Coordinates of C-alpha atoms in Angstrom, one line a residue:
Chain A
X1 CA 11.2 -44.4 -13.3
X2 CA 14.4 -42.5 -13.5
X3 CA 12.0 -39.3 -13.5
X4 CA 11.7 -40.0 -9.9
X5 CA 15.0 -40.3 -8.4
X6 CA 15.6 -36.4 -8.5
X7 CA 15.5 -36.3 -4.9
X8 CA 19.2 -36.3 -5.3
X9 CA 19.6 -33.8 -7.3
X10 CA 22.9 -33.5 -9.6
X11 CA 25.4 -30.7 -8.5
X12 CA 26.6 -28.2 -11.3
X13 CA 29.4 -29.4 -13.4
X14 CA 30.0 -25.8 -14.3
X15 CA 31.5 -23.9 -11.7
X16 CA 31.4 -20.3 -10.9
X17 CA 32.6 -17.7 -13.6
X18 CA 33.5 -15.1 -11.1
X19 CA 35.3 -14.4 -7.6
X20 CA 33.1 -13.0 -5.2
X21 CA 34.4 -9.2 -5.3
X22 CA 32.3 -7.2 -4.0
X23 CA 30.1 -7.6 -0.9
X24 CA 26.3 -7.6 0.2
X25 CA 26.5 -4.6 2.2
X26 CA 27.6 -2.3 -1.3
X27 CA 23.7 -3.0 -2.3
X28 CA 22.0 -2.8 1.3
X29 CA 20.0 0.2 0.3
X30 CA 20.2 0.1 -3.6
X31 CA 17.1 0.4 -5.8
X32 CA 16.4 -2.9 -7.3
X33 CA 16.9 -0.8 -10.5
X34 CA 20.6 -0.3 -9.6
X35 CA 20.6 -3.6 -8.0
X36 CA 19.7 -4.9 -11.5
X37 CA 22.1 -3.2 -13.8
X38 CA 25.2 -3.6 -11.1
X39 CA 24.3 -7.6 -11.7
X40 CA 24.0 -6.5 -15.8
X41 CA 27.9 -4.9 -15.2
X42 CA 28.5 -7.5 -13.7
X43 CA 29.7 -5.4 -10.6
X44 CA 27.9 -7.4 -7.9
X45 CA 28.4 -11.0 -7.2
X46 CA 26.5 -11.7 -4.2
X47 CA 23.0 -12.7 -4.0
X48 CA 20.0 -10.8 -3.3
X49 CA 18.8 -12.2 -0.1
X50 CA 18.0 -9.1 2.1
X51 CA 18.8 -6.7 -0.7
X52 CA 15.4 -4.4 -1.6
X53 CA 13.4 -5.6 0.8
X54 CA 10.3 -3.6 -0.1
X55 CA 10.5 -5.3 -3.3
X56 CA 9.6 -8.1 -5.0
X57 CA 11.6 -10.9 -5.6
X58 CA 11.2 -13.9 -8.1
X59 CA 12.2 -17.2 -9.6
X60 CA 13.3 -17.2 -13.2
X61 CA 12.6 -20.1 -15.6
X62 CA 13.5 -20.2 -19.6
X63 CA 12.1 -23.1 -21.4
X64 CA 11.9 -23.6 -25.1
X65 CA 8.2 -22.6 -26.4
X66 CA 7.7 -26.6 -27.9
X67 CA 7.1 -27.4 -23.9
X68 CA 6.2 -23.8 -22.9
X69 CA 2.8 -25.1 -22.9
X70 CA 3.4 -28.1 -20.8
X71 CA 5.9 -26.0 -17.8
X72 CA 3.0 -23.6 -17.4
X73 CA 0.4 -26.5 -16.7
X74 CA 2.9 -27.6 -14.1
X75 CA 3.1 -24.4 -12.6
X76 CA -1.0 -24.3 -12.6
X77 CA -0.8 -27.7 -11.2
X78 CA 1.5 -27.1 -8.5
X79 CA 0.1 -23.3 -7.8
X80 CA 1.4 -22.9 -4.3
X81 CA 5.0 -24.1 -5.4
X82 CA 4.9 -22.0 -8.6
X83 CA 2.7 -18.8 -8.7
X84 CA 3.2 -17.0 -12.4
X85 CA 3.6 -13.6 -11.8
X86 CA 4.5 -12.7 -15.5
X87 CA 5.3 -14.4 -18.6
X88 CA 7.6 -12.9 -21.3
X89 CA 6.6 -13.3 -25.4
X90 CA 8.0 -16.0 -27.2
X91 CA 11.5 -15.4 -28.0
X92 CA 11.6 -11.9 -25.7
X93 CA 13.6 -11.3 -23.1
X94 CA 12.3 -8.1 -22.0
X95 CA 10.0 -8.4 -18.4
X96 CA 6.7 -6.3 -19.1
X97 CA 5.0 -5.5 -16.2
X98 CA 7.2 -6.3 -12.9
X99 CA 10.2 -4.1 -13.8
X100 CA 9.6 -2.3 -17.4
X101 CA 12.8 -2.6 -19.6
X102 CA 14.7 -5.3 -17.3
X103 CA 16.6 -8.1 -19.4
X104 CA 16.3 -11.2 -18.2
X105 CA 19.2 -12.7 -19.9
X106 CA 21.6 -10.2 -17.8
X107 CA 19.8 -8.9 -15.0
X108 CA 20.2 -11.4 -12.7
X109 CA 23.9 -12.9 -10.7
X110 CA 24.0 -15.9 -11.3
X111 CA 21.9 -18.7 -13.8
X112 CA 21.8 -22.3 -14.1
X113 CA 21.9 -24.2 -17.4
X114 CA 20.2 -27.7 -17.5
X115 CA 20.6 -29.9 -20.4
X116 CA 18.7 -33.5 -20.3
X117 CA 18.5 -33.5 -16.5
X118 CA 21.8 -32.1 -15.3
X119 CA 22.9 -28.4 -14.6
X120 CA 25.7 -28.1 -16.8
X121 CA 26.7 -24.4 -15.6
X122 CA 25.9 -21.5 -13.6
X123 CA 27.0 -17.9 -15.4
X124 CA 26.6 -14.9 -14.3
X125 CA 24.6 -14.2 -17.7
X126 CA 22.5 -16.1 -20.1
X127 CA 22.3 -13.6 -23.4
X128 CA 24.7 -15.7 -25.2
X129 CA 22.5 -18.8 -25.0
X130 CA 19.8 -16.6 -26.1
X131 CA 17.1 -17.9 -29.1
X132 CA 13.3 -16.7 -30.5
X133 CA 12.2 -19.6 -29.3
X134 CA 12.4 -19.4 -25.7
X135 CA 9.5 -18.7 -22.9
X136 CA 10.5 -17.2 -19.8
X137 CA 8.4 -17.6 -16.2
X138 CA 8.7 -15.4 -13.8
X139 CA 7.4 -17.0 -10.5
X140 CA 6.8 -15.7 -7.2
X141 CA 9.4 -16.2 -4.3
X142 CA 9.3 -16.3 -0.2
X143 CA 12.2 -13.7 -0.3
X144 CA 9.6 -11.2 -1.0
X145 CA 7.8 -12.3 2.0
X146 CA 10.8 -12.4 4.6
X147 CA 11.1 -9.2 5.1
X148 CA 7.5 -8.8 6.7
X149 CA 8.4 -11.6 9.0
X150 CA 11.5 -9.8 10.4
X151 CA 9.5 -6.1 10.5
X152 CA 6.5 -8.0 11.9
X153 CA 9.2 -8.8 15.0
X154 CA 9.7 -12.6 13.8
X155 CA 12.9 -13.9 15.1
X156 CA 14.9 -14.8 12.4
X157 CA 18.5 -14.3 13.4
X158 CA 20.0 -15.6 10.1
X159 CA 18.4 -13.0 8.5
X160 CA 20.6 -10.5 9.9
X161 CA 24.1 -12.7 9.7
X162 CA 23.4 -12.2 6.1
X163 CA 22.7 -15.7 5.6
X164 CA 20.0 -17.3 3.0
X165 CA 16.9 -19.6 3.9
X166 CA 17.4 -23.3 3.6
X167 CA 15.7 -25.3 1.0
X168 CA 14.7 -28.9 1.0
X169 CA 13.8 -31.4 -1.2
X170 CA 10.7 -33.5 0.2
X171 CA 9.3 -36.9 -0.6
X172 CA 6.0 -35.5 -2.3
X173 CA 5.7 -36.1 -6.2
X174 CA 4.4 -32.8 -8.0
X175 CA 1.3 -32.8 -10.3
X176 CA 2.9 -34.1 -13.2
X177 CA 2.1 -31.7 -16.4
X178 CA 3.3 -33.0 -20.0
X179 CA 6.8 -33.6 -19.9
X180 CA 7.3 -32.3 -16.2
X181 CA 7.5 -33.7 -13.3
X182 CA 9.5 -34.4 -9.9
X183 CA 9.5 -33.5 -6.3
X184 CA 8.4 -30.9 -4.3
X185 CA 10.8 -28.0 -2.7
X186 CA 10.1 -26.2 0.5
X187 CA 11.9 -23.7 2.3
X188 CA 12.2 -23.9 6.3
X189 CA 12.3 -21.0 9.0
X190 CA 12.3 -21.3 12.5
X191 CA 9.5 -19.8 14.5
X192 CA 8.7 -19.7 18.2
X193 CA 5.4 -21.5 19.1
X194 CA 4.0 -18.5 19.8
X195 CA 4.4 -16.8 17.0
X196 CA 3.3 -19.5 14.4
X197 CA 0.0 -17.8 13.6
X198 CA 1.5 -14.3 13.1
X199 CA 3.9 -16.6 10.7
X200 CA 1.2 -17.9 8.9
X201 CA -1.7 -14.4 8.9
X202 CA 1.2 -12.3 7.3
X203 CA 1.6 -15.4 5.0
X204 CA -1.3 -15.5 3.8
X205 CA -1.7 -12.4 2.5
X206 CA 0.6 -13.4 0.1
X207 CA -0.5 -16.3 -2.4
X208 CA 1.6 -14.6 -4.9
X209 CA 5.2 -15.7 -3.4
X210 CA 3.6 -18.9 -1.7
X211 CA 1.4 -17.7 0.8
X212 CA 0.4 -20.1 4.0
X213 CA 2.8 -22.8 5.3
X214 CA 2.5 -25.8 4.2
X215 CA 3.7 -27.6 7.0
X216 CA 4.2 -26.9 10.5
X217 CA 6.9 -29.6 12.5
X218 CA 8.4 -32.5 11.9
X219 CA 10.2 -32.6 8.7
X220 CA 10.1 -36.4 8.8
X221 CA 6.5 -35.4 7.7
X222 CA 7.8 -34.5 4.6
X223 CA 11.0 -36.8 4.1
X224 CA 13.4 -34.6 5.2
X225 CA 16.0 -36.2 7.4
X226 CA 18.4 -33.8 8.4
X227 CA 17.6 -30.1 8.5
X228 CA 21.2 -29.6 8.9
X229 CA 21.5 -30.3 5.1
X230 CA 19.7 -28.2 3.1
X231 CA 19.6 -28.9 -0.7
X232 CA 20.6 -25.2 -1.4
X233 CA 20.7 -22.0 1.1
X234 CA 22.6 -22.3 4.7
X235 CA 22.5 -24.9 6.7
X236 CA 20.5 -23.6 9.8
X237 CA 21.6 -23.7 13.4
X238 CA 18.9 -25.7 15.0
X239 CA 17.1 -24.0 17.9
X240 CA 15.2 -26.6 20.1
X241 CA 12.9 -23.9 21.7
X242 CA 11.4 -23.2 18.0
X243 CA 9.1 -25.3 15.4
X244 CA 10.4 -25.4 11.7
X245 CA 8.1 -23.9 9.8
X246 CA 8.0 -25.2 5.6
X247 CA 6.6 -23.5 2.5
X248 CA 6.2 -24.3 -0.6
X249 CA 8.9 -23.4 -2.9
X250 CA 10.0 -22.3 -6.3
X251 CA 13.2 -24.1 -6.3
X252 CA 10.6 -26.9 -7.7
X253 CA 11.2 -26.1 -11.5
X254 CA 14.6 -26.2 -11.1
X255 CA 14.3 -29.9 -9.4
X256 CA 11.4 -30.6 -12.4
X257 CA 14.0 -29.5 -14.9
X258 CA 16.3 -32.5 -13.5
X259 CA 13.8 -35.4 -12.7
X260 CA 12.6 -35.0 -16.1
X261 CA 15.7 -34.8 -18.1
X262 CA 14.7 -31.6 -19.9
X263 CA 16.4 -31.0 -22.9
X264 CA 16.9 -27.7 -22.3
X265 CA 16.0 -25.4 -19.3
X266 CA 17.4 -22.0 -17.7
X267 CA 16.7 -20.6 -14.1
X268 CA 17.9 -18.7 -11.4
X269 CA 20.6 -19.8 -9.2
X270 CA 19.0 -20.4 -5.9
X271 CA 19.4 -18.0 -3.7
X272 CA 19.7 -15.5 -6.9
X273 CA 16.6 -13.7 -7.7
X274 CA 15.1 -11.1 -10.2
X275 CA 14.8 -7.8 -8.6
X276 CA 11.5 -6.2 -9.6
X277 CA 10.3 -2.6 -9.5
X278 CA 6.9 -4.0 -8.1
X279 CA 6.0 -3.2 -4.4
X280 CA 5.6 -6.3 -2.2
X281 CA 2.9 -5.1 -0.7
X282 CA 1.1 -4.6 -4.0
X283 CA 0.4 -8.2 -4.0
X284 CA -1.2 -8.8 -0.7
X285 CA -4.9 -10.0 -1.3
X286 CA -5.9 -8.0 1.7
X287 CA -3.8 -5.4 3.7
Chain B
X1 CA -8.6 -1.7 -35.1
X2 CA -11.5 -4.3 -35.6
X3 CA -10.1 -6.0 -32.4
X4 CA -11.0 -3.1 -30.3
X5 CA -14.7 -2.8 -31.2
X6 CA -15.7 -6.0 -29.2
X7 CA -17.5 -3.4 -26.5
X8 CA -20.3 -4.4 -29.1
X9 CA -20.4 -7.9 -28.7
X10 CA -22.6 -10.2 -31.5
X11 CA -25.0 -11.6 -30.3
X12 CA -24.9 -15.7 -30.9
X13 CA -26.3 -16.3 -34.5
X14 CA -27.6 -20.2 -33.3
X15 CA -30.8 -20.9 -30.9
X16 CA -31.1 -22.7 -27.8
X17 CA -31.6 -26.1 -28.5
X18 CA -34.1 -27.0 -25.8
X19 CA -37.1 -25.6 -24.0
X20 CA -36.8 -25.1 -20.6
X21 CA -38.5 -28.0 -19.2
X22 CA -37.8 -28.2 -15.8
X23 CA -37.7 -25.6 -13.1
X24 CA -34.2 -24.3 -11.1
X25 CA -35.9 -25.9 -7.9
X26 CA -35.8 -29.2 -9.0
X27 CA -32.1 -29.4 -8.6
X28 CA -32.0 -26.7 -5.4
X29 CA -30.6 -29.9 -3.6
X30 CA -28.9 -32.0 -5.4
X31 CA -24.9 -32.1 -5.7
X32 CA -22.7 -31.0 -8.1
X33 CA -22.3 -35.0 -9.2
X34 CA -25.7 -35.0 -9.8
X35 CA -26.5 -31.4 -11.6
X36 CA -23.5 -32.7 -14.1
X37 CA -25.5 -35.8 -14.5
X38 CA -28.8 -34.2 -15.5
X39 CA -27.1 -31.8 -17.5
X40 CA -24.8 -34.6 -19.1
X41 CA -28.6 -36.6 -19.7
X42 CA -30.1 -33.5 -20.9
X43 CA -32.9 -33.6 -18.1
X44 CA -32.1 -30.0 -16.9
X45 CA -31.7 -27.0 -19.1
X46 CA -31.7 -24.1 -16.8
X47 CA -28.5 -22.1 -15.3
X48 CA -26.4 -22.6 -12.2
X49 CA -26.6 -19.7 -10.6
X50 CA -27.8 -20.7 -6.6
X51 CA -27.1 -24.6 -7.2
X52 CA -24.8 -26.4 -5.1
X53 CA -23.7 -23.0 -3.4
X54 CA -21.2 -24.9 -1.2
X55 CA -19.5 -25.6 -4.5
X56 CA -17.2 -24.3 -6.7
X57 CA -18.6 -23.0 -10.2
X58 CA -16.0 -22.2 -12.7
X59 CA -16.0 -21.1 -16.1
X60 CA -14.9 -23.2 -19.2
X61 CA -12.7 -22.1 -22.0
X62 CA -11.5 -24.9 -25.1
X63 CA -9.3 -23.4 -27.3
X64 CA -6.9 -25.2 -30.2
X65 CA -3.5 -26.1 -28.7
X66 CA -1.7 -23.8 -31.0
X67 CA -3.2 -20.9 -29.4
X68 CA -3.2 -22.5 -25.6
X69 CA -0.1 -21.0 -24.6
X70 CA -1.1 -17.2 -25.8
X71 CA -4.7 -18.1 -24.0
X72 CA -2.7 -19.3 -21.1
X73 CA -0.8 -16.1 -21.1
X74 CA -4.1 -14.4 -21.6
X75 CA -5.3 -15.1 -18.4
X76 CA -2.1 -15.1 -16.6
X77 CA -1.8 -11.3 -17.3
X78 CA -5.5 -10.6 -16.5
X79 CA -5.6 -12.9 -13.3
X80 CA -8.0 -11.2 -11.8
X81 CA -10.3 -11.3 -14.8
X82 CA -9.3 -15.4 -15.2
X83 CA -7.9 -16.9 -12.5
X84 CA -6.8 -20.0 -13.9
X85 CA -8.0 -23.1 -11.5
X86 CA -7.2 -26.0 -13.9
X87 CA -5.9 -27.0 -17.3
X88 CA -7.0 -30.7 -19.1
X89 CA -4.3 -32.4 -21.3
X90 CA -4.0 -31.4 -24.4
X91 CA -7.1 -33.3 -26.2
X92 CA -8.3 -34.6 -22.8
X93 CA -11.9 -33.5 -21.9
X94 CA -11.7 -35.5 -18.9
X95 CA -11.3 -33.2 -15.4
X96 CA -9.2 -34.0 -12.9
X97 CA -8.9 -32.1 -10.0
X98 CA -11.5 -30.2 -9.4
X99 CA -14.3 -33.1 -10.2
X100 CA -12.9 -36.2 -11.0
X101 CA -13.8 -38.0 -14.2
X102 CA -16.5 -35.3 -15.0
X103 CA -16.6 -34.8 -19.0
X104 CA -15.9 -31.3 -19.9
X105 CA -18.0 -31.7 -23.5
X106 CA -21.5 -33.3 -21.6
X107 CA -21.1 -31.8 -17.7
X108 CA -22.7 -28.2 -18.3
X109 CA -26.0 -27.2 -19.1
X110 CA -25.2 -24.9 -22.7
X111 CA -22.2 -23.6 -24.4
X112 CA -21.1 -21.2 -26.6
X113 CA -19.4 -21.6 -30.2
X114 CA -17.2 -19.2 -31.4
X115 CA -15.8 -19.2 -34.7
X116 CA -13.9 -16.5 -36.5
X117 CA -15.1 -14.2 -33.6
X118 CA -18.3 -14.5 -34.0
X119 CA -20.6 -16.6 -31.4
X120 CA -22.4 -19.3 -33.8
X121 CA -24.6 -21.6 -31.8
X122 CA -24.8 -22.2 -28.1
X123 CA -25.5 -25.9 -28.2
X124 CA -26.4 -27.9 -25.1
X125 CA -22.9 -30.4 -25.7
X126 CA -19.8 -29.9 -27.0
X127 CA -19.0 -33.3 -28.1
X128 CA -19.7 -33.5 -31.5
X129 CA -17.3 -31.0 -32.1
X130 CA -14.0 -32.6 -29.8
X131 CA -10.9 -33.1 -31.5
X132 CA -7.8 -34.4 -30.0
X133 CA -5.8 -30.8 -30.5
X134 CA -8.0 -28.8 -27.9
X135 CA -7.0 -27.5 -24.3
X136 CA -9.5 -26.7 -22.0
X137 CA -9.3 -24.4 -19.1
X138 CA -11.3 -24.0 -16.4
X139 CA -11.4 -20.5 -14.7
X140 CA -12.6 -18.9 -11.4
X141 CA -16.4 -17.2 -11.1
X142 CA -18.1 -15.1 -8.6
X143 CA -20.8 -17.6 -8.6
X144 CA -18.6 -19.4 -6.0
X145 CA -18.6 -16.3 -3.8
X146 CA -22.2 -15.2 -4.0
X147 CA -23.3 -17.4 -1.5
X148 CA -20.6 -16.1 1.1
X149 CA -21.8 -12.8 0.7
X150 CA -25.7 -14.2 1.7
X151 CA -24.9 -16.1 4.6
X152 CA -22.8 -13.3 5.9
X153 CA -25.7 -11.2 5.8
X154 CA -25.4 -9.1 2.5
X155 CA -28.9 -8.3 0.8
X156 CA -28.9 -9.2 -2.1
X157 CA -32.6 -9.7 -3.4
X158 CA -32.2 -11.0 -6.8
X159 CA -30.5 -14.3 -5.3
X160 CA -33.5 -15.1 -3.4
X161 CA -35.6 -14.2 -6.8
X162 CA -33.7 -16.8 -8.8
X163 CA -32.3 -13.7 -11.2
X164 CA -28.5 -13.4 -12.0
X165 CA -26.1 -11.3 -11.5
X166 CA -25.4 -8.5 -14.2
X167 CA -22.0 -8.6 -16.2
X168 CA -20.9 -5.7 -18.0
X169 CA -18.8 -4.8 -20.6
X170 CA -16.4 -2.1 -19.6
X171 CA -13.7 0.4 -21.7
X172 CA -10.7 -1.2 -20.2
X173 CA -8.7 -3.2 -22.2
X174 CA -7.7 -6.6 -21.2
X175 CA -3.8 -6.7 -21.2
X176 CA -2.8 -8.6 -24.7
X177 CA -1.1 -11.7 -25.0
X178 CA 0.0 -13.1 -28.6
X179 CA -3.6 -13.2 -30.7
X180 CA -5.7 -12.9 -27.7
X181 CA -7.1 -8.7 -26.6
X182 CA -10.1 -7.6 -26.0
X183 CA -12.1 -5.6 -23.0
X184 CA -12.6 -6.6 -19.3
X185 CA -16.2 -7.5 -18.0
X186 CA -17.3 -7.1 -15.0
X187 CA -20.2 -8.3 -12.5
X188 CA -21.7 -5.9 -10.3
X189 CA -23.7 -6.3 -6.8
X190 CA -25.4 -3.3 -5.3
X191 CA -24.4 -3.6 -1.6
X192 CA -25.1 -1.2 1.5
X193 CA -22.8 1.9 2.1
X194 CA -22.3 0.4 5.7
X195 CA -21.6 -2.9 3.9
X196 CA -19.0 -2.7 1.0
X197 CA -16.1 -3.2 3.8
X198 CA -17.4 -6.9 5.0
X199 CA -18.1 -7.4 1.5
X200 CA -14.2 -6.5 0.3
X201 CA -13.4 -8.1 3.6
X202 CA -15.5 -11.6 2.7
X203 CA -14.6 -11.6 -1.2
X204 CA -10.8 -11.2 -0.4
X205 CA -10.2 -14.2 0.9
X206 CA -11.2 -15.6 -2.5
X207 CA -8.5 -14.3 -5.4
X208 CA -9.4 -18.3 -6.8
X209 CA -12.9 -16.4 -7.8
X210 CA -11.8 -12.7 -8.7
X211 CA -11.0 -12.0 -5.0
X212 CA -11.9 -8.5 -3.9
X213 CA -13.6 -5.9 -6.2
X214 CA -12.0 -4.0 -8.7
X215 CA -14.3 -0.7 -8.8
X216 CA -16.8 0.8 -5.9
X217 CA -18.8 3.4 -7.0
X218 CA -19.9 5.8 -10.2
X219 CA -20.5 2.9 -13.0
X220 CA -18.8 5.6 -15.4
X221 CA -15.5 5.2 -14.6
X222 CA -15.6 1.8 -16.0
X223 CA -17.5 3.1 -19.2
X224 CA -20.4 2.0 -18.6
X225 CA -23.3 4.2 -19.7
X226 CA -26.4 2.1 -18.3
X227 CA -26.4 -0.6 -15.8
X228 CA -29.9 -1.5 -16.3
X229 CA -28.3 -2.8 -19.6
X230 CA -26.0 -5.5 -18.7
X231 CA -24.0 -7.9 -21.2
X232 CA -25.4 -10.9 -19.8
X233 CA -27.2 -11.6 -16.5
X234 CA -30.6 -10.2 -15.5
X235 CA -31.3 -6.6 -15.6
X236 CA -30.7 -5.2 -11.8
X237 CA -33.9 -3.1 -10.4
X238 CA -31.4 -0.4 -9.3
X239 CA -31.3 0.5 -5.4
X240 CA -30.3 4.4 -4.6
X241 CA -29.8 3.2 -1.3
X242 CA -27.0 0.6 -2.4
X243 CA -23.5 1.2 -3.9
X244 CA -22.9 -0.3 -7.5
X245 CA -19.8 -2.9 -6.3
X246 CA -17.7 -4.7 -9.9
X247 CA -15.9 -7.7 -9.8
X248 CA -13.6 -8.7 -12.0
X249 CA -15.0 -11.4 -14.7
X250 CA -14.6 -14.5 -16.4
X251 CA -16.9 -13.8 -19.3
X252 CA -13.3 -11.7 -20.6
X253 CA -12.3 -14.8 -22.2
X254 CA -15.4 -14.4 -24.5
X255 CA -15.0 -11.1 -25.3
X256 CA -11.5 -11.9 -26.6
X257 CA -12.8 -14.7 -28.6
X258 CA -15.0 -12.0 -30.3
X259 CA -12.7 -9.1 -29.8
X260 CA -10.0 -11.4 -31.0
X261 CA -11.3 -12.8 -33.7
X262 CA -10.1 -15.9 -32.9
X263 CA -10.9 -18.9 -35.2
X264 CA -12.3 -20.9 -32.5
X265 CA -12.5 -21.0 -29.6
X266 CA -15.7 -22.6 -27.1
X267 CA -16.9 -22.2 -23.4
X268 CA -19.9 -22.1 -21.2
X269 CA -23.0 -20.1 -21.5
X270 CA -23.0 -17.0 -19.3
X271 CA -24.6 -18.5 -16.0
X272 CA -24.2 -22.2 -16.8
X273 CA -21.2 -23.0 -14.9
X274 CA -19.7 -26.0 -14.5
X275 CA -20.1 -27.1 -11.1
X276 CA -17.1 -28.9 -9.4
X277 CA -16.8 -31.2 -6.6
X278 CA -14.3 -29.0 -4.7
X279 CA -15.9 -26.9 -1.5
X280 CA -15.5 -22.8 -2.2
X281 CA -14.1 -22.7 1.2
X282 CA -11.0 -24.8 0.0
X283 CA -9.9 -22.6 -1.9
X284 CA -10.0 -19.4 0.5
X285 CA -6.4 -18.1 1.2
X286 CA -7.5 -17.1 4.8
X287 CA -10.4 -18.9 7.0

């Protein structure tokens, strides 16, 4: 029972290892290379919304190879919220095929720890909780898909306040997989009416970081009572002349990792993405 | 080195266990409920290429649960070869999803038995040889997009003959993953010059069954010396008017068992699918 109350999720008990020095705009045309190894030097502390936007970006998630087996069923299960886009060796923490050489235990900003159902902390690296027997997921993300929306002429003004995409928790159970389970996370944008189905052609070409909407209009659809409080990302400033617009999302693990009290999980900090070498456009099922 | 000499594959030391009583027509109607039935009662014995064409086909892999993770990652880093469309519970062969209650051990018409890398029998069940410690996966085929490509117009005579299509063995590697390597198959189509754009166009929309093709063109690129020599599948009556067309393929997971070596591992017969209650059309990523 208690596995299905995580639709308050717990905030971190850990707080934040490091003052935010140095802003966004330092990064705006970086490589996600450089991107990577200023977050290894720990000489960025922003996120990576709007940073390499050619490039993919995606969700990170360490589990311990005993229920490896079981978080890549749930990921199957729940495809749209969690699309595999590479999975590490056992025990290696070197990505493969999205960004040769990267380190997943440094190249990121900014981590969360779970332990038994609560995030315990959120530092800026991970190698020092580090062991062979960890399995890392690397699972697509709508970042990598924003930045067709705004070039496609999508009116998405937080975009260029510099401001990340809000994220919701909904009412709608997962596919439970082994030991995993808990709700489903969408993210939100605001469209015009008539633009919704240049929103959702551009999405589609992209099953790999979530692909269609799942949901277009009222959030009370989906159990969502207040747009205005997102569970991570920034509150949006309603606009009454749009429709929101909801994906599926791969803050879902992280909210899996909580509902059923995992002994032992890392991730991304929302909002905090890998930065891979691999073309966004290399991932579009048709052109 | 002996895992890289799969291009030769064995060919299946055991018989079929059953004459082929009754004739492909006899089911040319029926649904997927009831070709799992007759299979499941042993009243049918031929392959499923043409049935239920509304249907999804997929292929079947069972492998022990302490290689299910490295199969898993198998397929995850040859997704186009096996896109991965469901997993069972560990020791469950009971499917969920895509054809509720169906019985993964009765439901298709002949398997294959590999042991040690060799293919030892293709018995018409599987469930004399269950045990509680097997994962089952069930993975994407270009069955399920053949019969876009008819209605929409493409000639492809061999369909209307009752033949199959040809899978090849190519001398690309599969990307490895823990104990599993081995080559990539492919399936080929010969299509019209002035018809290999609807046919990318048609089979994109479809990365749930090996989306668009992987090669157009000179079957020597993909090392393939004969086409009139296919793995498995009929033998095409070649067209100099058409262009050869190769899809990616689920018969990869075999080769790997072979190429692999792998102590065991079990899955459908080439052409006998298993045929799921879920409409091809579901699954397209755009309409």
């Amino acid at each position: 029972v208690s596995a299905h109350t995580a639709s308050t999720p717990t905030t971190p008990t850990g707080h934040d290892h490091r003052p935010e020095t140095l802003a966004k705009p330092d990064l705006s045309s970086a490589t996600p290379q450089q991107i990577r190894q200023a977050y290894r030097e720990q000489r960025y502390s922003g996120d990576t919304w709007g940073l390499a936007p050619e490039y993919l970006q995606v969700a990170t998630v360490v589990v311990p190879a005993e229920v490896a087996l079981d978080f890549f069923t749930f990921c199957q299960r729940n495809s749209p919220s969690c699309p595999v886009l590479e999975v590490l060796d056992r025990g290696s923490s070197r990505v493969k095929t999205l960004a040769p050489d990267a380190d997943i235990t440094t190249d990121l900003g900014k981590y969360r720890v779970f332990r038994n159902g609560d995030c315990i902390d959120e530092p800026p690296h991970i190698d020092g909780l580090w062991s062979d027997d960890l399995v890392t997921f690397l699972i697509g993300c709508t970042a990598s898909f924003e930045p067709h929306l705004v070039s496609a002429g999508i009116d998405l003004p937080y975009v260029a306040e510099g401001k990340t995409t809000p994220v919701y928790v909904t009412d709608r159970q997962a596919n439970e997989a082994g030991v995993f389970r808990g709700p489903l996370a969408v993210s939100m944008r605001q469209v015009a009416p008539e633009m919704i189905s240049r929103v959702v052609q551009i999405t589609s070409r992209y099953p790999a970081f979530h692909g269609a909407p799942v949901h277009v209009g009222d959030p009370g659809v989906l159990g969502i009572a207040d747009l205005e409080q997102p569970y991570s990302g920034d509150p949006p400033r309603l606009d009454v002349n749009k429709v929101p617009v909801f994906w599926a999302c791969s803050v879902t693990p992280q909210l899996a990792a909580m509902a059923s009290a995992t002994p032992f999980m890392m991730s991304n900090a929302p909002n905090f993405m890998f930065l891979a070498d691999t073309l966004t456009t290399d991932l579009a099922v048709f052109a």
